[in-house]
Coordinates of C-alpha atoms in Angstrom, one line a residue:
M5 CA 121.5 99.1 91.6
L6 CA 120.1 102.9 91.7
K7 CA 119.2 102.3 95.5
A8 CA 122.8 101.8 96.2
K9 CA 123.8 105.4 95.5
T10 CA 122.4 108.5 97.1
L11 CA 120.4 110.8 95.1
T12 CA 123.3 113.3 95.2
E13 CA 125.5 110.8 93.8
L14 CA 123.2 109.9 91.1
E15 CA 122.2 113.5 90.1
A16 CA 125.9 114.8 90.2
D17 CA 126.8 112.3 87.6
D18 CA 128.2 113.4 84.1
G19 CA 125.6 111.3 82.5
R20 CA 127.8 108.4 81.6
Q21 CA 127.0 106.1 84.2
L22 CA 123.5 106.8 84.0
V23 CA 123.5 106.3 80.2
S24 CA 125.2 102.9 81.1
Y25 CA 122.6 102.1 83.3
L26 CA 120.0 102.8 80.5
R27 CA 121.8 100.5 78.1
Q28 CA 122.0 97.5 80.4
H29 CA 119.4 97.7 82.8
A30 CA 116.5 99.9 81.3
N31 CA 116.0 97.9 78.1
P32 CA 116.6 100.2 75.0
G33 CA 114.3 97.9 73.3
L34 CA 111.4 98.0 75.6
L35 CA 108.9 99.8 73.5
V36 CA 110.3 98.4 69.8
S37 CA 108.0 95.9 68.1
A38 CA 108.9 92.2 68.7
E39 CA 108.9 92.0 64.8
L40 CA 112.1 94.4 65.3
G41 CA 113.5 92.4 68.0
G42 CA 112.1 94.3 71.0
S43 CA 110.3 93.7 74.0
A44 CA 106.9 95.2 72.6
A45 CA 105.8 96.5 76.1
D46 CA 102.7 98.7 76.0
L47 CA 102.8 102.2 77.0
V48 CA 100.8 101.6 80.3
S49 CA 104.0 99.8 81.5
A50 CA 106.3 102.1 80.4
V51 CA 104.3 104.9 82.3
R52 CA 104.7 102.7 85.8
I53 CA 108.5 102.1 84.6
H54 CA 109.0 105.8 84.5
R55 CA 107.3 106.8 87.7
Y56 CA 109.6 104.2 89.4
V57 CA 112.7 105.1 87.9
G58 CA 111.5 108.9 88.5
S59 CA 111.4 108.4 92.1
L60 CA 115.2 107.0 92.4
C61 CA 116.9 109.2 89.8
P62 CA 115.0 111.9 87.9
S63 CA 117.7 112.7 85.4
L64 CA 117.7 109.0 84.3
A65 CA 113.9 109.3 83.8
V66 CA 114.5 112.2 81.7
M67 CA 116.9 110.5 79.6
M68 CA 114.6 107.2 79.4
T69 CA 111.8 109.6 78.2
M70 CA 113.7 111.0 75.2
H71 CA 114.8 107.6 74.2
N72 CA 111.3 105.7 74.9
H73 CA 109.1 108.2 73.5
T74 CA 111.4 108.1 70.2
T75 CA 111.3 104.2 69.7
Y76 CA 107.5 104.4 70.7
C77 CA 106.4 106.6 67.9
L78 CA 108.8 105.1 65.2
S79 CA 107.5 101.6 65.9
K80 CA 103.9 102.5 66.2
A81 CA 103.3 105.2 63.8
M82 CA 106.3 105.4 61.0
D83 CA 105.9 103.1 57.9
S84 CA 108.3 102.5 55.0
S85 CA 108.6 106.2 54.1
L86 CA 111.6 106.3 56.5
A87 CA 113.2 103.4 54.8
G88 CA 116.2 103.1 57.4
K89 CA 113.6 103.1 60.4
D90 CA 113.5 99.1 60.8
R91 CA 117.0 98.4 60.6
L92 CA 117.8 101.0 63.1
L93 CA 115.1 100.0 65.7
S94 CA 116.7 96.5 65.3
N95 CA 119.7 97.9 66.2
V96 CA 118.7 99.5 69.0
A97 CA 117.1 96.6 70.5
R98 CA 119.8 94.2 69.5
D99 CA 123.1 96.1 70.3
R100 CA 121.1 98.2 73.4
L101 CA 121.7 101.8 71.4
V102 CA 120.2 104.8 72.8
F103 CA 118.2 107.6 71.1
C104 CA 118.4 111.3 71.7
S105 CA 115.4 113.5 70.2
G106 CA 115.9 116.9 68.7
F107 CA 112.3 118.6 68.1
A108 CA 111.7 121.1 70.9
E109 CA 113.6 124.5 70.5
A110 CA 114.9 126.7 73.4
R111 CA 113.3 129.7 71.7
P112 CA 110.4 131.7 73.1
G113 CA 107.0 131.2 71.0
A114 CA 108.7 128.5 69.0
N115 CA 106.3 125.7 67.8
I116 CA 107.6 122.1 68.8
L117 CA 107.2 121.2 65.2
S118 CA 109.3 124.1 63.8
S119 CA 112.8 123.4 63.1
S120 CA 116.1 125.2 62.8
V121 CA 117.8 122.4 61.1
T122 CA 117.4 122.3 57.1
C123 CA 118.2 119.8 54.5
A124 CA 119.1 120.2 51.2
P125 CA 119.2 117.3 48.4
S126 CA 123.1 116.2 47.3
N127 CA 124.2 113.3 45.3
G128 CA 121.2 111.0 46.0
G129 CA 121.2 112.2 49.6
F130 CA 120.7 115.2 51.7
V131 CA 123.1 117.6 53.4
I132 CA 121.7 118.7 57.2
N133 CA 122.6 122.2 58.4
G134 CA 121.5 123.8 61.8
S135 CA 121.2 123.1 65.5
K136 CA 119.1 121.8 68.2
K137 CA 119.3 122.9 71.6
P138 CA 118.8 121.4 74.3
C139 CA 119.0 118.2 73.2
T140 CA 119.2 115.3 76.1
M141 CA 122.0 112.9 76.1
V142 CA 123.5 114.8 73.3
D143 CA 127.0 114.0 74.2
L144 CA 126.1 110.4 74.9
A145 CA 123.3 108.9 72.6
D146 CA 124.4 106.5 69.7
V147 CA 121.5 107.5 67.4
A148 CA 118.9 110.4 66.9
L149 CA 115.4 111.4 65.7
V150 CA 115.5 114.8 64.5
G151 CA 112.7 117.4 63.1
I152 CA 114.0 119.0 60.0
A153 CA 112.8 121.8 57.9
N154 CA 112.1 121.0 54.0
P155 CA 113.2 124.3 52.0
N156 CA 111.3 123.2 49.2
G157 CA 107.9 122.5 50.7
S158 CA 105.1 124.8 51.3
E159 CA 105.0 126.7 54.7
S160 CA 102.3 124.5 56.2
T161 CA 104.0 121.3 55.3
A162 CA 107.6 122.5 55.2
R163 CA 109.2 119.7 57.5
G164 CA 110.3 116.1 57.5
L165 CA 112.4 113.7 59.8
L166 CA 116.0 112.6 60.0
L167 CA 117.3 109.7 61.4
V168 CA 120.9 109.8 62.5
D169 CA 122.6 106.4 62.7
N170 CA 126.0 107.5 64.1
M171 CA 125.9 110.4 66.5
H172 CA 129.8 110.3 66.4
A173 CA 129.8 110.9 62.7
D174 CA 132.0 113.7 61.0
N175 CA 130.4 117.2 60.8
I176 CA 128.1 116.5 64.0
A177 CA 129.3 118.7 66.7
K178 CA 128.1 119.2 70.4
R179 CA 128.3 122.3 72.4
P180 CA 127.8 123.1 75.9
F181 CA 124.4 124.7 76.6
W182 CA 122.6 123.5 79.8
P183 CA 122.5 126.7 82.3
A184 CA 120.9 125.2 85.4
T185 CA 122.3 123.3 88.3
I186 CA 119.6 120.8 88.2
L187 CA 119.4 117.6 86.0
T188 CA 123.0 118.4 84.8
A189 CA 123.6 114.4 84.5
T190 CA 121.0 114.5 81.3
S191 CA 123.8 115.9 79.3
S192 CA 121.2 118.3 77.5
N193 CA 123.4 120.4 75.3
E194 CA 123.4 121.7 71.6
L195 CA 123.2 119.2 68.7
V196 CA 125.1 120.9 65.7
F197 CA 125.1 119.8 62.3
N198 CA 127.8 121.3 59.7
D199 CA 127.1 119.9 56.4
Y200 CA 126.4 116.4 57.7
H201 CA 125.6 114.0 54.8
A202 CA 122.6 111.7 55.5
S203 CA 121.3 109.1 53.2
A204 CA 118.1 109.1 51.3
E205 CA 116.7 106.0 53.5
H206 CA 117.2 108.1 56.7
V207 CA 115.4 111.1 55.6
V208 CA 111.4 111.6 54.9
L209 CA 110.0 114.7 53.8
M210 CA 106.6 115.9 53.3
E211 CA 105.9 117.0 49.7
A212 CA 108.9 115.1 48.3
G213 CA 109.4 111.3 47.2
E214 CA 107.8 108.8 45.3
N215 CA 104.5 109.1 47.3
P216 CA 104.2 112.3 49.1
E217 CA 100.9 112.1 50.4
Q218 CA 102.3 108.8 52.1
A219 CA 105.2 110.6 53.6
R220 CA 103.1 113.3 54.8
Q221 CA 100.6 111.2 56.5
A222 CA 103.4 109.0 58.2
I223 CA 105.4 112.1 59.3
E224 CA 102.1 113.5 60.8
N225 CA 101.3 110.0 62.6
T226 CA 104.8 109.9 64.1
E227 CA 104.8 113.5 65.7
L228 CA 101.2 112.8 66.9
C229 CA 102.4 109.5 68.4
G230 CA 105.4 111.2 69.7
L231 CA 103.7 114.1 71.2
S232 CA 100.9 112.1 72.9
C233 CA 103.6 109.5 74.2
F234 CA 106.1 112.3 75.5
Q235 CA 103.4 114.0 77.4
L236 CA 102.7 110.7 79.5
L237 CA 106.2 109.6 80.1
I238 CA 107.7 112.9 81.1
A239 CA 104.9 113.5 83.3
A240 CA 105.1 110.0 84.9
S241 CA 108.7 110.6 85.4
Y242 CA 108.1 113.8 87.4
L243 CA 105.4 112.0 89.3
G244 CA 107.9 109.7 90.6
V245 CA 110.2 112.7 91.9
A246 CA 107.0 114.1 93.9
S247 CA 106.4 110.3 95.0
R248 CA 109.9 110.1 96.7
L249 CA 109.1 113.4 98.4
A250 CA 105.8 112.1 99.6
A251 CA 107.7 108.9 100.6
L252 CA 109.9 111.1 103.2
C253 CA 106.4 112.1 104.9
F254 CA 105.2 108.6 105.2
A255 CA 108.6 107.5 106.8
G256 CA 108.8 110.1 109.1
T257 CA 107.2 110.9 112.2
P258 CA 103.5 110.6 111.9
A259 CA 102.1 114.0 110.9
N260 CA 98.7 115.4 110.1
A261 CA 96.9 112.3 108.9
T262 CA 94.3 114.4 106.7
D263 CA 97.4 115.7 105.0
L264 CA 99.1 112.3 104.2
S265 CA 95.7 111.0 103.0
Q266 CA 95.3 113.7 100.6
I267 CA 99.0 113.5 99.3
A268 CA 98.3 110.1 98.5
N269 CA 95.0 111.0 96.7
E270 CA 96.7 113.5 94.7
L271 CA 99.6 111.2 93.6
E272 CA 97.6 108.2 93.1
S273 CA 94.9 109.9 91.1
A274 CA 97.5 111.5 88.7
A275 CA 99.1 108.0 88.0
L276 CA 95.7 106.4 87.2
A277 CA 94.9 109.2 84.8
L278 CA 98.2 108.8 83.0
E279 CA 97.8 104.8 83.0
G280 CA 94.3 105.2 81.6
T281 CA 95.5 107.6 79.0
A282 CA 98.5 105.5 78.0
A283 CA 95.8 102.7 77.4
L284 CA 94.0 104.6 75.0
I285 CA 97.2 105.6 73.1
D286 CA 98.1 102.0 72.9
A287 CA 94.6 101.0 71.6
Q288 CA 94.0 103.6 69.1
A289 CA 95.5 105.3 65.9
P290 CA 97.5 108.7 66.6
S291 CA 95.2 111.7 66.7
E292 CA 94.9 115.4 67.5
E293 CA 92.3 114.3 70.3
L294 CA 94.9 111.9 71.8
V295 CA 97.6 114.7 72.0
A296 CA 95.0 117.0 73.5
L297 CA 94.1 114.8 76.0
S298 CA 97.8 113.9 76.8
V299 CA 98.4 117.2 77.2
S300 CA 95.4 118.0 79.3
V301 CA 96.3 115.1 81.6
R302 CA 99.8 116.3 81.8
T303 CA 98.9 119.5 83.3
M304 CA 96.6 118.0 85.8
V305 CA 99.5 115.8 86.9
A306 CA 101.5 119.0 87.1
Q307 CA 98.8 120.8 89.3
A308 CA 98.7 117.5 91.5
I309 CA 102.5 117.6 92.0
D310 CA 102.2 121.1 93.2
R311 CA 99.3 120.5 95.8
A312 CA 101.3 117.2 97.0
N313 CA 104.4 119.0 97.4
R314 CA 102.7 121.8 99.2
L315 CA 101.3 119.4 101.6
A316 CA 104.4 117.4 101.8
L317 CA 106.6 120.5 102.8
I318 CA 104.1 121.5 105.6
S319 CA 104.4 117.8 106.9
L320 CA 108.0 117.6 106.8
G321 CA 108.7 121.0 108.4
G322 CA 111.0 124.0 108.1
M323 CA 114.2 122.4 109.6
K324 CA 114.0 119.3 107.5
Y325 CA 113.6 121.6 104.6
L326 CA 116.5 123.6 105.7
A327 CA 118.7 120.7 106.7
K328 CA 118.1 118.4 103.9
E329 CA 119.6 119.1 100.3
D330 CA 117.6 116.2 98.9
I331 CA 114.1 117.6 100.0
R332 CA 115.0 121.0 98.3
Y333 CA 116.4 119.2 95.2
L334 CA 113.1 117.0 94.9
L335 CA 111.0 120.2 95.4
Q336 CA 113.0 122.2 92.8
V337 CA 113.1 119.1 90.1
S338 CA 109.5 118.2 90.3
Q339 CA 108.4 121.9 89.3
C340 CA 110.3 121.1 85.7
L341 CA 107.3 119.5 84.5
N342 CA 105.9 122.8 83.5
F343 CA 108.8 123.8 81.3
H344 CA 108.6 120.9 78.9
P345 CA 106.9 121.2 75.5
L346 CA 104.3 121.7 74.9
S347 CA 104.3 125.2 76.1
R348 CA 101.4 126.6 78.2
N349 CA 100.1 128.6 75.3
E350 CA 100.3 125.8 72.9
S351 CA 98.7 123.6 75.5
V352 CA 95.6 125.9 75.9
D353 CA 95.2 126.3 72.3
L354 CA 95.2 122.6 71.7
V355 CA 93.0 121.8 74.2
Q356 CA 90.4 124.5 73.5
Q357 CA 90.3 123.7 69.8
V358 CA 90.3 119.9 70.1
L359 CA 88.5 119.1 73.2
C360 CA 86.6 122.1 74.1
Q361 CA 84.6 122.2 70.6
V362 CA 80.8 123.4 70.9
S363 CA 78.5 121.8 68.5
D364 CA 75.7 124.0 67.1

């Protein structure tokens, strides 16, 4: 299906065709638990799928990342503190609904968990205001999971989660944002809430509700699980992009055998690291250690991609680079792994604090 179109045709799409592919062929219930009607696939399988899709259509792989890491963390880590979670995930699996995810902010220095979306109690529910940008698939998604700020909480725990069960509801707007000419099919624009009314079952806040400690733990576990899963799926997606570039080398006139061997070593080692970490996340409870490990592996994958791309470009040669738009596009897109959250400073701090502790 994806192979029937050229890379240019797929990436020039406005997103509608790709989200249709996601609904009909990529199984929106892939990582939803079996109890809720999903396929209950493991994260190792998802990593392999994302690499394959990334090799065919980078934008679709990024879109799938936003959807799949959301369903995975809600299924694995969120409990009844978010009362509407199970019903919404069941609807996703049954009706092939698509999630967008609103957490990271396009603000220099902003923590991924800080939010510019706020909530206020109102008539047994909440009124939501603020915006998220960029928000992948914001113009096309059916439902959303959004990080929100709790104005009544303490500074350290003033946050929560919002489920949006209808992205076409009144008081939800979408504004153009994406400034680039690459990955435009992801429909990564701004999500705006203007006095949006959310029911109590679709909001969970730290330091609130009948069991605030349970809510705090559920939110933290969901955040940790989502961060871990996201690092691997987004890295696998861009590894697929680099793998397609490598395939062009192997399919062409035989070049330096040592270079080709090194390209394969870089990419396959990265894939094994992703799969091994995914197996750990599948098997263990969410933790800072798993987030730090996932971030470290993602950084290693980005470095492997850089080394493989450099060798691939040398192998393909300058004339092919100049003549083939696909080669230039793959090189440019594969660098985008470096720009997804966590930021470089956040990644370094987390790895130092969690993985590099020295005991006395």
